[in-house]
Each structure stands twice: as structure tokens, then as C-alpha cells.
Amino acid sequence: MVTEKDWIKDLIIYQIYPRSFYDSNGDGIGDLPGILSKLDHLTELGVNALWLSPVYRSPNDDNGYDISGYQEIMEEFGTMEDWDRLRDGCKERGIRIIMDLVVNHSSDEHPWFIASKSSRDDPKSDYYIWRDPVDGHEPNNWASCFGGSAWEFVPERGQYYFHYFSKKQPDLNWACPELREEILGMMNWWVDKGVDGFRVDAISYLDKPQDFPDSRLPPRPDGYSFPDCLAGRPGTHAYIREMNRRVFAPRGVLTVGEVSAPTVEELTNYVRTEREEFDMAIPFVPPVVEIDTWSPEKLKSDVWESYSAMPRDGWWARFFSNHDKPRQVSLYGDDGEYWEVSAKLLAIFLHTLPGTPFVYQGEEIGMTNVYLPSIEDYDDPSTRDQYNQYILSGMEPEAALSRARLESRDNARTPMQWDGSENGGFTTGRPWLGVNPNTAEINLESQRSDPHSVYQCYRKLIALRKESGVLSRGDLKFLETGCGELIGLIRSYEGETLLIFHNFSRQEHSIPAALLEGAGEVVISSYDREGGYIGPDLRPYESVVFRI
Ligand code: NOJ
Ligand code: CA
């Protein structure tokens, strides 16, 4: 039976990247006691759910997205008792806890992989994907997401294993029933421990074509091609439905799938209620693609497409940021002259859409991209891969660095800026990744006491959403403003109506008079510091919400 989880519509989800949130013991690495000590920040902001990026045992090849113990805690982050305390702290504050679930792959240091690679006769031999060499080479031409071939040779078995991400992240073999039982059992174990939901990582790739045909896509500069028949196979949807049947549905667990879905139809395949898969989906779009193709027009049409594809029978995750993306104010707004108003505009845009809003740590104070001096200062394996691909394709090192910098996931991973001190109040030691030097100007401490800060704008928006059904339940209609950079929309629900305009540019744009009919009280504006909305000519990055 399909039961609608109405409570997901009232969530505002805050994502924590534990390594970079708050360091409690001065080793330069964020940790669980650090998060626990900062839960009041979440309460003050008003969020009611916490998505924790992976905290499991891991050798940290990909910062915890390479798990070597699914039922253990990473030593640098603390202990299972710390996790229990964090769970209790969240429960006391009415904050639901969502764990990241990384089950497309594990770490190569997981005991399952160590057993599997030891011999073809090991009982765990089939837990991973092994293939014989073809003419002394890799089984096919597929590229790994982090550079080079997606296959790695292991002399003990005389075979290659498949890894879609780094070679320290071997893909688990979902075709193996014993492996599936282990994973489903582990998921139920976490639900028993009190987790309310899972954000399920890289979930579109579970099922592999058993014959692994060569990809027909053009090769990357290193000679390998991204697979053209891996994401969203019917077998993958069947595995997700099995998870739903055996874990999510019976336990009422909230789920957010991170998916690779090039079309809206593919995206909604994961979340339409009748499919019995996930509650919400986070589509993964490579930053390099977004940097080259994003525009306000595209934003509007993407929102409309996903909304109109399932106005009644599904639900949307709304996010601009996460740990895999450049900072939103740098990517879609303006991190220079219009930093504050554009950070507020993006917040107002997102929090007034239908769907569940996600806030990524630091977004609530308008944190920006960082520009680290050399490629060696970057920790993210995908930044280093992008840089290498640019060099291989003939770019000059300086140009390659400035491009890789824009795309880098480390933009989102620099430590949280708690105050204006050198290390941003994140650690008393040496931070694992450089703190953005602009912590002197952009930090929580100064914004808490400033009624017109980006932070206070987020607090207002979150409070508004909790008060009024129109934001969490209302219909959406876009208005024809005659200008691509000026987005107008209407939200309505049970007699309540909001009229909303956003000027996504550095130019003034005028709201057509006919669209302002009935506009009453201004509910929120990105120009509150300047005294608020003054007229139909919207200033650069001005955003205004009227009640009708
Ligand atoms: C998506 C995660 O969000 C990302 O950080 C990670 O590198 C890959 N999946 C592999 O787990
Ligand atoms: Ca620490």
C-alpha cells in the first residue's frame, strides 16, 4: 500500500559535511562532538532535519564516500557513543536525522573487498564485479569519474574489478543475493538505531550490463569514455524497489536518492509515488556542465518541467548547494558587489518553491567559492582529475587551474565560518583544508547580531514556511514577465496567495504593471537593508514577495 508521508512536506533539511563543520579537539578535522556542540545553531536557524554526509569508518580517499565499516564510526569523527549522543540531541530538538547511504561501492579497505580479492574461491568472491582481461587489457573502454580507466587489475585473481569512482571505491555487485542481504540488513540496523531517513548516494548505477559493452561516447583526453548505458537501468529500479519494500516502506523511512537523470522523465521515475522508490531525488549535474549552461531562463524552465511532470503524485528536493557543487552565490549570484542581495535572492527563490528546501552548511551566511593558490592545495580527487584532463587537452597550467578552481568541490568543503578569526572559529589547530580568507567579513557571529544579514533572511524564510501552508503546500504558476532575467511566479493555497518576483541580473528590470495588480503587503525582500521594495523597477538581484 502506498502511504503518503505528509510530514516530509514540512521539512527544512540542513546538510552537514562533518569534516568541515566544527572541530571539537583541535586536530583540524570536524567531528561528531563538534556537531553536537553546535546543534543550537540548527535550532536557531529553524531547520527540522539534518542530513549527515558519511561518518562511517573510512580511509578517506573520497572523504567518507569510501566506506570500510558500515556499522562503525570514522575514528577522526569520534565513536558510536558520540553518534548516539548526536541522535539524542537531534531528537530532543525535533530534528530528524538522515544518514548518507553509500551502497553503490565500498572502500577497497572494507573486509568484504579484502576477502573478495584474495581468491576466486573466497565465499565473498562475488561481492564485487570481477572480469577477465580482454586481449591483455581492461574489459572495456569505460572511464572512471575521477580519471583513468574504471577497471583495476588484481594479480591475486588475475582479474580486473570495476570502480566507477576512484580505484579505492570498488563497485558492489548487486546481482549477488548475499551482498544484497548484507546491505538491507545493515540499513535496518541503522533504522533500529533511530535514523529517520537516508540520502542514498550514486544510486543510478547499481545494476550493470553484464556484458559491459564499449561506450560509444567520445573519449576524454586520457583516452577513456564515460559509460553510455549505466545510469537508470530497469534492474537498478528493481533493486531500489526491493529496498523500499524491505526497509523504507515498513519502517516509514524518509528517502532522498542522489540520481543521474538527464531527462525529467528519468528523474521522476525515481520519485513518482506509484513507483514505490524514493520520496525525493537530487539530480547530479556535473559542475562543469552547470557553469557552461546555467541561466535564469534555464532555471525557470527546469523548475517548471519538474513541477508539471508530477504536480500531485510526487515531491521535490529543492537545493542550490551541496558538498559536490561550487558555492551557490558564486555560481548563480554575484560574490562581489552584489554578494548580499544576490545571496538573499537565491534563498528567497528556493524557499518559496514547492518542495522540501535543503540548506547546505555555510549557505545560510552566504559563503562563497575559495581560490586556493595552487592545484596541490586542492584535496578533492575530481578537481585534480579535471585539472589533468585540461592539461592533457593542451591547456596552459594557469588556465587549467583557474577553470578547475571554478568547478572544484572544495569550494563547498572549506570549513564553516563561525567567526572572523583566522581559522573562522572552526578549529584551534590547523584546518585540514584552508579556511576561506573572507571569514573576516563573512561569518556567523557578525550576521547573528545584524538584523539585515543573509543569515536573518534564512531565519525569516524558514519561519514563514512553517507558518503558512502556501509555501509548503501551495500550487505554482509562472508569470510571463517578458524578460528572461526577471522571474515572476504565484503560489496559492486555500485562499492564501503570494506574488513573487526575482531580478536575476545586474541590470534593473521593471515589473509590468499588469502583473502587480492586487499586490499588497511585502512579506520579504532582498533589499531589506536598503529599506525594502520601492517600486516596479527592480534593482540588481532584487527579490520581493507580496501577499495578495
Ligand atoms: C556522490 C557524492 O555526493 C560524492 O561526494 C561522491 O564523490 C560520489 N557520489 C561517490 O560516492
Ligand atoms: Ca576533530
Coordinates of C-alpha atoms and ligand atoms in Angstrom, one line a residue:
M1 CA 0.0 0.0 0.0
V2 CA 1.2 3.5 -0.8
T3 CA 1.0 5.8 2.2
E4 CA 1.8 9.4 1.7
K5 CA 4.4 10.7 4.2
D6 CA 2.9 14.1 4.6
W7 CA 5.5 15.2 7.1
I8 CA 8.2 15.4 4.5
K9 CA 6.4 18.5 3.2
D10 CA 7.2 20.3 6.4
L11 CA 10.9 19.6 6.5
I12 CA 13.7 22.0 6.0
I13 CA 16.8 19.9 5.7
Y14 CA 20.2 21.1 6.7
Q15 CA 23.2 19.3 5.3
I16 CA 26.4 18.9 7.3
Y17 CA 29.7 17.9 5.8
P18 CA 31.2 16.7 9.1
R19 CA 34.8 17.1 8.2
S20 CA 34.3 20.9 7.7
F21 CA 31.6 21.8 10.3
Y22 CA 33.2 22.1 13.7
D23 CA 36.3 20.6 15.2
S24 CA 36.0 19.9 19.0
N25 CA 39.5 18.7 19.7
G26 CA 41.9 20.8 17.8
D27 CA 43.1 18.2 15.3
G28 CA 41.9 20.3 12.4
I29 CA 39.1 17.9 11.4
G30 CA 35.4 18.4 12.1
D31 CA 33.8 15.7 14.3
L32 CA 30.6 14.4 15.9
P33 CA 31.1 16.1 19.3
G34 CA 31.7 19.3 17.3
I35 CA 28.3 18.9 15.6
L36 CA 26.6 18.1 18.9
S37 CA 28.0 21.3 20.4
K38 CA 26.6 23.3 17.5
L39 CA 23.1 21.9 17.4
D40 CA 21.8 25.1 18.8
H41 CA 22.8 26.8 15.6
L42 CA 20.4 24.4 13.7
T43 CA 17.6 25.2 16.2
E44 CA 18.1 28.9 15.9
L45 CA 18.1 28.7 12.1
G46 CA 14.8 26.8 12.4
V47 CA 15.6 23.6 10.4
N48 CA 14.0 20.4 11.5
A49 CA 16.1 17.7 9.7
L50 CA 19.8 17.0 9.5
W51 CA 21.5 15.2 6.6
L52 CA 24.8 14.0 7.7
S53 CA 27.3 13.3 5.0
P54 CA 29.1 9.9 5.7
V55 CA 30.5 9.4 9.2
Y56 CA 31.3 5.7 8.8
R57 CA 34.7 4.1 9.1
S58 CA 36.7 5.1 6.0
P59 CA 40.2 5.6 4.9
N60 CA 39.0 8.9 3.4
D61 CA 40.0 8.5 -0.2
D62 CA 36.8 10.4 -1.1
N63 CA 36.1 11.9 2.4
G64 CA 33.9 9.1 3.7
Y65 CA 32.2 8.2 0.4
D66 CA 34.5 5.2 0.6
I67 CA 33.3 3.1 3.5
S68 CA 35.3 0.4 5.1
G69 CA 32.9 -0.3 8.0
Y70 CA 29.2 0.4 7.6
Q71 CA 28.3 -0.1 11.2
E72 CA 31.3 1.8 12.7
I73 CA 32.2 5.4 13.0
M74 CA 35.3 7.0 11.4
E75 CA 37.9 7.4 14.1
E76 CA 38.6 11.0 13.3
F77 CA 34.9 11.8 13.8
G78 CA 34.5 10.1 17.2
T79 CA 32.8 7.0 18.5
M80 CA 29.4 5.3 18.2
E81 CA 28.6 6.7 21.6
D82 CA 29.1 10.2 20.1
W83 CA 26.8 9.3 17.3
D84 CA 24.2 8.1 19.9
R85 CA 24.5 11.4 21.7
L86 CA 24.1 13.3 18.5
R87 CA 20.9 11.3 17.7
D88 CA 19.5 12.0 21.1
G89 CA 20.4 15.7 20.8
C90 CA 18.6 15.9 17.5
K91 CA 15.5 14.0 18.9
E92 CA 15.3 16.4 21.8
R93 CA 15.2 19.3 19.4
G94 CA 12.8 17.8 17.0
I95 CA 15.4 17.4 14.3
R96 CA 15.1 14.3 12.1
I97 CA 18.3 12.6 11.3
I98 CA 19.1 11.5 7.8
M99 CA 22.2 9.3 7.1
D100 CA 24.1 9.2 3.8
L101 CA 24.0 5.7 2.5
V102 CA 26.8 4.8 0.1
V103 CA 26.0 1.3 -1.3
N104 CA 26.9 1.5 -4.9
H105 CA 30.5 1.0 -3.8
S106 CA 32.6 0.5 -0.7
S107 CA 36.2 1.2 0.2
D108 CA 38.9 -1.2 -1.1
E109 CA 39.8 -1.5 2.6
H110 CA 36.4 -3.0 3.5
P111 CA 36.9 -6.6 4.8
W112 CA 34.5 -7.7 2.1
F113 CA 36.8 -6.4 -0.6
I114 CA 39.9 -7.8 1.1
A115 CA 38.2 -11.2 1.1
S116 CA 36.9 -10.9 -2.4
K117 CA 40.2 -10.0 -4.0
S118 CA 42.1 -12.7 -2.1
S119 CA 40.8 -15.6 -4.4
R120 CA 38.1 -16.5 -6.9
D121 CA 37.1 -19.3 -4.4
D122 CA 36.5 -17.0 -1.4
P123 CA 32.9 -17.0 -0.2
K124 CA 32.8 -13.3 -0.9
S125 CA 34.3 -13.6 -4.3
D126 CA 31.1 -12.3 -6.0
Y127 CA 30.6 -9.3 -3.7
Y128 CA 32.3 -7.1 -6.2
I129 CA 32.5 -7.0 -10.0
W130 CA 35.3 -9.0 -11.5
R131 CA 36.1 -9.6 -15.1
D132 CA 38.9 -11.4 -17.0
P133 CA 41.3 -9.3 -19.1
V134 CA 40.3 -8.9 -22.8
D135 CA 43.4 -9.3 -25.0
G136 CA 45.6 -8.5 -22.0
H137 CA 43.6 -5.2 -21.4
E138 CA 40.8 -3.8 -19.4
P139 CA 37.4 -5.4 -20.2
N140 CA 36.1 -2.3 -21.8
N141 CA 36.9 1.4 -22.5
W142 CA 34.9 2.9 -19.6
A143 CA 36.3 5.9 -17.8
S144 CA 36.1 6.3 -14.0
C145 CA 34.5 9.5 -12.8
F146 CA 37.7 10.5 -11.1
G147 CA 40.0 9.9 -14.1
G148 CA 41.6 6.9 -15.9
S149 CA 40.1 3.6 -16.6
A150 CA 37.1 2.3 -14.5
W151 CA 39.0 -1.1 -14.2
E152 CA 41.9 -2.1 -11.9
F153 CA 43.9 -5.3 -12.2
V154 CA 44.5 -7.5 -9.2
P155 CA 47.3 -10.1 -9.7
E156 CA 45.9 -12.4 -6.9
R157 CA 42.8 -13.1 -9.0
G158 CA 44.3 -12.4 -12.4
Q159 CA 41.2 -10.2 -13.0
Y160 CA 40.1 -6.6 -13.1
Y161 CA 37.5 -5.1 -10.7
F162 CA 35.1 -2.4 -11.7
H163 CA 35.1 1.0 -9.9
Y164 CA 33.0 3.8 -11.3
F165 CA 34.6 6.2 -8.9
S166 CA 38.2 6.0 -7.6
K167 CA 40.1 2.8 -7.6
K168 CA 39.7 2.8 -3.9
Q169 CA 35.9 2.7 -4.4
P170 CA 35.2 -0.7 -5.9
D171 CA 31.5 -1.1 -7.0
L172 CA 29.5 -3.6 -5.0
N173 CA 27.9 -6.4 -7.0
W174 CA 24.1 -6.0 -6.5
A175 CA 23.5 -9.1 -8.7
C176 CA 24.8 -11.2 -5.8
P177 CA 21.9 -12.1 -3.4
E178 CA 24.2 -12.5 -0.3
L179 CA 25.5 -9.0 -0.8
R180 CA 22.0 -7.5 -1.1
E181 CA 21.1 -9.3 2.2
E182 CA 24.1 -7.8 3.9
I183 CA 23.2 -4.3 2.7
L184 CA 19.5 -4.5 3.5
G185 CA 20.3 -5.9 7.0
M186 CA 22.8 -3.0 7.6
M187 CA 20.1 -0.5 6.6
N188 CA 17.6 -2.0 9.0
W189 CA 20.2 -1.9 11.7
W190 CA 20.6 1.9 11.3
V191 CA 16.8 2.3 11.3
D192 CA 16.7 0.3 14.6
K193 CA 19.2 2.8 15.9
G194 CA 16.8 5.6 15.3
V195 CA 17.6 7.2 11.9
D196 CA 14.7 8.8 10.3
G197 CA 15.9 8.7 6.7
F198 CA 18.6 8.0 4.1
R199 CA 20.1 10.1 1.4
V200 CA 21.2 7.4 -1.0
D201 CA 24.4 8.1 -2.8
A202 CA 25.1 7.4 -6.5
I203 CA 22.0 5.2 -6.7
S204 CA 21.5 5.2 -10.5
Y205 CA 24.4 2.8 -11.1
L206 CA 23.5 -0.3 -9.1
D207 CA 22.7 -2.6 -12.0
K208 CA 25.5 -3.1 -14.6
P209 CA 25.1 -4.5 -18.1
Q210 CA 26.6 -7.9 -17.6
D211 CA 28.4 -7.9 -20.9
F212 CA 30.0 -4.4 -20.3
P213 CA 29.9 -3.2 -23.9
D214 CA 32.3 -0.5 -25.0
S215 CA 30.9 3.0 -24.7
R216 CA 30.3 4.9 -27.9
L217 CA 30.8 8.3 -26.3
P218 CA 33.9 10.2 -27.4
P219 CA 37.0 9.6 -25.3
R220 CA 38.1 12.0 -22.6
P221 CA 41.6 13.4 -23.0
D222 CA 43.0 10.5 -21.1
G223 CA 41.5 8.1 -23.7
Y224 CA 38.7 6.5 -21.7
S225 CA 35.0 7.2 -22.3
F226 CA 32.2 7.7 -19.8
P227 CA 29.8 4.8 -19.9
D228 CA 26.7 5.3 -22.1
C229 CA 24.5 2.6 -20.7
L230 CA 25.0 2.5 -17.0
A231 CA 22.6 5.0 -15.3
G232 CA 19.0 4.2 -14.6
R233 CA 18.7 0.6 -15.9
P234 CA 15.5 -1.2 -15.1
G235 CA 17.5 -3.6 -12.9
T236 CA 18.5 -0.6 -10.8
H237 CA 14.9 0.5 -10.3
A238 CA 14.1 -3.1 -9.2
Y239 CA 16.9 -3.0 -6.6
I240 CA 15.5 0.3 -5.3
R241 CA 12.0 -1.1 -5.0
E242 CA 13.4 -4.0 -3.1
M243 CA 15.0 -1.6 -0.6
N244 CA 11.7 0.2 -0.4
R245 CA 9.7 -3.0 0.2
R246 CA 12.1 -4.3 2.8
V247 CA 13.3 -1.2 4.6
F248 CA 11.8 2.2 3.6
A249 CA 8.0 1.4 3.5
P250 CA 7.7 -0.9 6.5
R251 CA 9.7 1.5 8.7
G252 CA 8.3 4.8 7.4
V253 CA 11.8 5.9 6.5
L254 CA 12.3 9.2 4.5
T255 CA 14.4 8.8 1.4
V256 CA 16.3 11.1 -0.9
G257 CA 18.0 9.4 -3.9
E258 CA 21.0 11.1 -5.5
V259 CA 20.5 10.3 -9.1
S260 CA 22.0 10.7 -12.5
A261 CA 19.0 11.5 -14.7
P262 CA 19.4 13.5 -17.9
T263 CA 15.7 14.0 -18.5
V264 CA 12.7 14.9 -16.3
E265 CA 11.1 11.6 -17.2
E266 CA 14.1 9.7 -15.9
L267 CA 14.2 11.8 -12.8
T268 CA 10.5 11.3 -11.9
N269 CA 11.0 7.5 -12.4
Y270 CA 12.7 7.5 -9.1
V271 CA 10.1 9.5 -7.2
R272 CA 6.5 9.2 -8.6
T273 CA 4.5 7.8 -5.8
E274 CA 3.2 4.8 -7.7
R275 CA 6.8 3.7 -8.5
E276 CA 7.5 3.0 -4.8
E277 CA 11.1 4.0 -4.9
F278 CA 12.2 7.3 -3.2
D279 CA 10.4 10.3 -1.7
M280 CA 12.7 12.8 -3.3
A281 CA 15.6 12.9 -5.8
I282 CA 18.7 15.0 -6.0
P283 CA 19.8 15.1 -9.6
F284 CA 23.5 15.2 -10.1
V285 CA 24.7 17.6 -12.7
P286 CA 28.5 18.0 -13.2
P287 CA 29.6 21.5 -12.2
V288 CA 31.4 21.8 -15.5
V289 CA 28.0 21.5 -17.3
E290 CA 26.3 23.9 -15.0
I291 CA 29.0 26.6 -15.3
D292 CA 28.6 26.4 -19.1
T293 CA 24.9 26.2 -19.4
W294 CA 23.1 27.8 -16.4
S295 CA 20.9 30.8 -16.9
P296 CA 17.8 32.2 -15.1
E297 CA 15.7 31.1 -18.1
K298 CA 17.0 27.5 -17.8
L299 CA 16.4 27.6 -14.0
K300 CA 12.8 28.6 -14.6
S301 CA 12.2 26.0 -17.3
D302 CA 13.8 23.2 -15.2
V303 CA 11.7 24.1 -12.2
W304 CA 8.5 24.2 -14.3
E305 CA 9.3 20.9 -16.1
S306 CA 9.9 19.0 -12.9
Y307 CA 6.9 20.6 -11.2
S308 CA 4.5 20.0 -14.0
A309 CA 5.7 16.4 -14.5
M310 CA 4.2 15.5 -11.2
P311 CA 2.1 18.2 -9.6
R312 CA 0.2 15.7 -7.4
D313 CA 2.0 12.4 -7.3
G314 CA 5.5 13.1 -6.2
W315 CA 7.6 15.5 -4.3
W316 CA 10.7 17.6 -5.0
A317 CA 14.0 18.2 -3.3
R318 CA 14.9 21.9 -3.7
F319 CA 18.6 22.7 -3.4
F320 CA 21.2 25.0 -5.0
S321 CA 24.1 23.7 -3.0
N322 CA 25.7 20.6 -1.6
H323 CA 29.2 19.3 -1.0
D324 CA 29.7 18.4 -4.7
K325 CA 29.0 21.9 -6.1
P326 CA 30.6 25.3 -6.2
R327 CA 29.1 27.8 -3.7
Q328 CA 25.7 29.0 -4.9
V329 CA 26.3 32.7 -4.6
S330 CA 29.4 32.4 -6.7
L331 CA 27.8 30.1 -9.3
Y332 CA 24.4 31.7 -9.7
G333 CA 24.7 35.0 -8.0
D334 CA 27.4 37.6 -7.6
D335 CA 30.1 37.1 -5.0
G336 CA 31.4 40.7 -5.5
E337 CA 29.4 43.9 -5.4
Y338 CA 26.0 42.2 -5.1
W339 CA 27.1 39.5 -2.7
E340 CA 24.5 40.2 0.0
V341 CA 21.4 40.9 -2.2
S342 CA 22.2 38.0 -4.5
A343 CA 22.7 35.5 -1.7
K344 CA 19.3 36.6 -0.3
L345 CA 17.6 36.4 -3.7
L346 CA 18.8 32.8 -4.1
A347 CA 17.4 32.0 -0.7
I348 CA 14.1 33.6 -1.3
F349 CA 13.8 31.9 -4.7
L350 CA 14.4 28.4 -3.3
H351 CA 12.4 28.7 -0.1
T352 CA 9.3 29.9 -1.9
L353 CA 9.2 27.0 -4.3
P354 CA 7.1 23.9 -3.8
G355 CA 9.2 21.0 -2.5
T356 CA 11.5 20.5 0.5
P357 CA 14.3 23.1 0.8
F358 CA 17.8 21.9 1.6
V359 CA 20.3 24.3 3.2
Y360 CA 24.0 23.3 2.8
Q361 CA 26.3 24.4 5.7
G362 CA 27.5 27.9 5.2
E363 CA 24.9 28.8 2.6
E364 CA 22.9 30.4 5.4
I365 CA 25.7 33.0 5.8
G366 CA 26.4 33.4 2.1
M367 CA 29.7 31.6 2.0
T368 CA 31.5 31.9 -1.4
N369 CA 33.9 30.0 -3.5
V370 CA 37.5 29.9 -2.4
Y371 CA 40.5 30.5 -4.7
L372 CA 43.4 28.3 -3.4
P373 CA 46.8 29.2 -4.8
S374 CA 47.9 26.0 -6.5
I375 CA 46.5 22.7 -7.6
E376 CA 48.4 21.0 -4.7
D377 CA 46.2 22.9 -2.3
Y378 CA 43.1 21.1 -3.6
D379 CA 42.1 17.9 -1.8
D380 CA 39.2 16.8 -4.0
P381 CA 40.2 14.0 -6.4
S382 CA 37.8 15.2 -9.0
T383 CA 39.4 18.7 -9.1
R384 CA 42.7 17.1 -9.6
D385 CA 41.3 14.9 -12.4
Q386 CA 39.7 17.9 -14.1
Y387 CA 43.0 19.7 -14.0
N388 CA 44.8 16.8 -15.5
Q389 CA 42.3 16.4 -18.3
Y390 CA 42.7 20.1 -19.1
I391 CA 46.5 19.8 -19.2
L392 CA 46.2 16.7 -21.4
S393 CA 44.0 18.5 -23.8
G394 CA 46.7 21.2 -24.2
M395 CA 45.6 24.0 -21.8
E396 CA 48.3 26.1 -20.1
P397 CA 48.7 25.3 -16.4
E398 CA 47.3 28.7 -15.3
A399 CA 44.2 28.4 -17.5
A400 CA 43.7 24.8 -16.3
L401 CA 43.9 25.9 -12.7
S402 CA 41.5 28.8 -13.0
R403 CA 39.0 26.6 -14.7
A404 CA 39.4 23.7 -12.2
R405 CA 39.0 26.2 -9.4
L406 CA 35.6 27.3 -10.5
E407 CA 34.4 23.7 -10.7
S408 CA 36.1 22.4 -7.6
R409 CA 34.0 20.6 -5.0
D410 CA 36.4 22.1 -2.4
N411 CA 34.6 25.4 -2.8
A412 CA 31.9 23.8 -0.7
R413 CA 34.2 22.0 1.6
T414 CA 36.2 24.8 3.2
P415 CA 35.5 25.0 6.9
M416 CA 32.3 26.6 8.2
Q417 CA 32.9 30.3 9.0
W418 CA 31.8 30.7 12.6
D419 CA 33.6 33.9 13.4
G420 CA 36.1 36.4 12.0
S421 CA 39.3 34.9 13.5
E422 CA 42.0 33.4 11.3
N423 CA 40.5 29.9 11.3
G424 CA 37.0 31.1 11.2
G425 CA 36.4 29.6 14.7
F426 CA 36.4 26.2 13.1
T427 CA 39.4 24.8 14.9
T428 CA 42.1 25.7 17.3
G429 CA 44.5 23.7 15.3
R430 CA 45.5 23.6 11.6
P431 CA 42.4 23.1 9.4
W432 CA 42.5 20.0 7.1
L433 CA 41.5 22.3 4.2
G434 CA 42.2 26.1 4.0
V435 CA 39.6 28.4 5.6
N436 CA 38.4 31.0 3.1
P437 CA 40.2 34.2 4.0
N438 CA 36.9 36.1 3.6
T439 CA 35.9 34.7 7.0
A440 CA 36.9 38.1 8.4
E441 CA 33.8 39.6 6.6
I442 CA 31.6 36.6 6.1
N443 CA 30.9 34.7 9.3
L444 CA 28.0 33.7 11.5
E445 CA 29.0 35.7 14.6
S446 CA 28.7 39.1 12.8
Q447 CA 25.5 38.0 11.0
R448 CA 23.7 36.8 14.1
S449 CA 23.6 40.3 15.5
D450 CA 22.8 42.0 12.2
P451 CA 19.0 42.2 11.6
H452 CA 19.6 42.6 7.8
S453 CA 22.1 39.8 7.3
V454 CA 21.8 36.8 4.9
Y455 CA 21.5 34.6 8.0
Q456 CA 18.5 36.6 9.3
C457 CA 16.9 36.3 5.8
Y458 CA 17.2 32.5 6.0
R459 CA 15.7 32.5 9.5
K460 CA 12.7 34.6 8.3
L461 CA 12.2 32.3 5.3
I462 CA 12.2 29.2 7.4
A463 CA 9.8 30.7 9.9
L464 CA 7.5 31.8 7.1
R465 CA 7.4 28.3 5.6
K466 CA 6.5 26.8 9.0
E467 CA 3.7 29.3 9.5
S468 CA 2.0 29.2 6.2
G469 CA 0.6 26.3 4.1
V470 CA 1.1 28.3 1.0
L471 CA 4.8 27.7 0.9
S472 CA 4.8 24.1 1.9
R473 CA 1.6 23.0 0.1
G474 CA 0.7 25.7 -2.5
D475 CA 0.4 25.4 -6.2
L476 CA 2.9 27.0 -8.5
K477 CA 2.3 29.2 -11.6
F478 CA 5.0 31.1 -13.5
L479 CA 4.1 34.6 -14.9
E480 CA 5.1 35.9 -18.3
T481 CA 7.3 38.9 -17.5
G482 CA 8.6 39.5 -21.0
C483 CA 12.2 39.3 -19.7
G484 CA 14.3 36.1 -19.1
E485 CA 16.2 37.6 -16.2
L486 CA 13.0 38.6 -14.4
I487 CA 11.2 35.6 -12.9
G488 CA 7.7 36.1 -11.7
L489 CA 5.5 33.4 -10.0
I490 CA 2.4 32.9 -7.9
R491 CA 1.9 30.4 -5.1
S492 CA -1.6 29.8 -3.8
Y493 CA -3.3 27.5 -1.3
E494 CA -6.7 27.6 0.3
G495 CA -7.3 31.2 -0.3
E496 CA -3.8 32.4 0.5
T497 CA -1.7 33.8 -2.4
L498 CA 1.8 35.1 -2.7
L499 CA 3.1 37.0 -5.7
I500 CA 6.9 36.8 -6.2
F501 CA 9.5 38.5 -8.4
H502 CA 13.2 38.0 -8.7
N503 CA 15.6 40.0 -10.8
F504 CA 18.4 37.6 -11.6
S505 CA 20.8 40.2 -13.1
R506 CA 23.0 43.2 -12.5
Q507 CA 20.6 45.4 -14.6
E508 CA 17.4 47.0 -13.4
H509 CA 14.2 45.3 -14.7
S510 CA 10.7 46.7 -14.4
I511 CA 7.8 44.5 -13.3
P512 CA 5.0 45.0 -15.9
A513 CA 2.2 47.0 -14.2
A514 CA -0.5 44.4 -15.1
L515 CA 1.4 41.8 -13.1
L516 CA 1.3 43.9 -9.9
E517 CA -2.4 44.0 -9.7
G518 CA -3.6 43.1 -6.2
A519 CA 0.0 43.2 -4.8
G520 CA -0.4 44.0 -1.1
E521 CA 1.9 43.7 1.9
V522 CA 5.6 42.9 1.2
V523 CA 6.4 39.7 3.0
I524 CA 10.2 39.7 2.4
S525 CA 12.7 41.5 0.2
S526 CA 16.3 41.0 -0.6
Y527 CA 16.8 44.8 -0.2
D528 CA 15.6 45.0 3.4
R529 CA 18.9 46.6 4.4
E530 CA 18.1 49.4 2.0
G531 CA 14.6 49.9 3.3
G532 CA 12.9 47.2 1.2
Y533 CA 10.9 47.3 -2.1
I534 CA 10.4 50.8 -3.5
G535 CA 8.9 50.3 -6.9
P536 CA 8.4 48.3 -10.1
D537 CA 11.9 48.9 -11.3
L538 CA 13.7 46.0 -9.5
R539 CA 17.3 46.8 -8.6
P540 CA 20.1 44.3 -9.4
Y541 CA 19.3 41.0 -7.7
E542 CA 16.2 42.4 -6.1
S543 CA 13.7 39.8 -4.9
V544 CA 10.3 40.7 -3.5
V545 CA 7.4 38.6 -2.2
F546 CA 3.9 40.2 -1.9
R547 CA 0.8 39.0 -0.3
I548 CA -2.3 39.3 -2.5
Ligands
NOJ1 C1 28.2 11.4 -4.8 C2 28.7 12.1 -3.6 O1 27.9 13.2 -3.3 C3 30.1 12.5 -3.9 O2 30.7 13.3 -3.0 C4 30.9 11.2 -4.1 O3 32.2 11.5 -4.5 C5 30.3 10.3 -5.1 N1 28.9 10.2 -5.0 C6 30.9 8.9 -4.9 O4 30.4 8.3 -3.7
CA2 CA 38.4 16.9 15.4

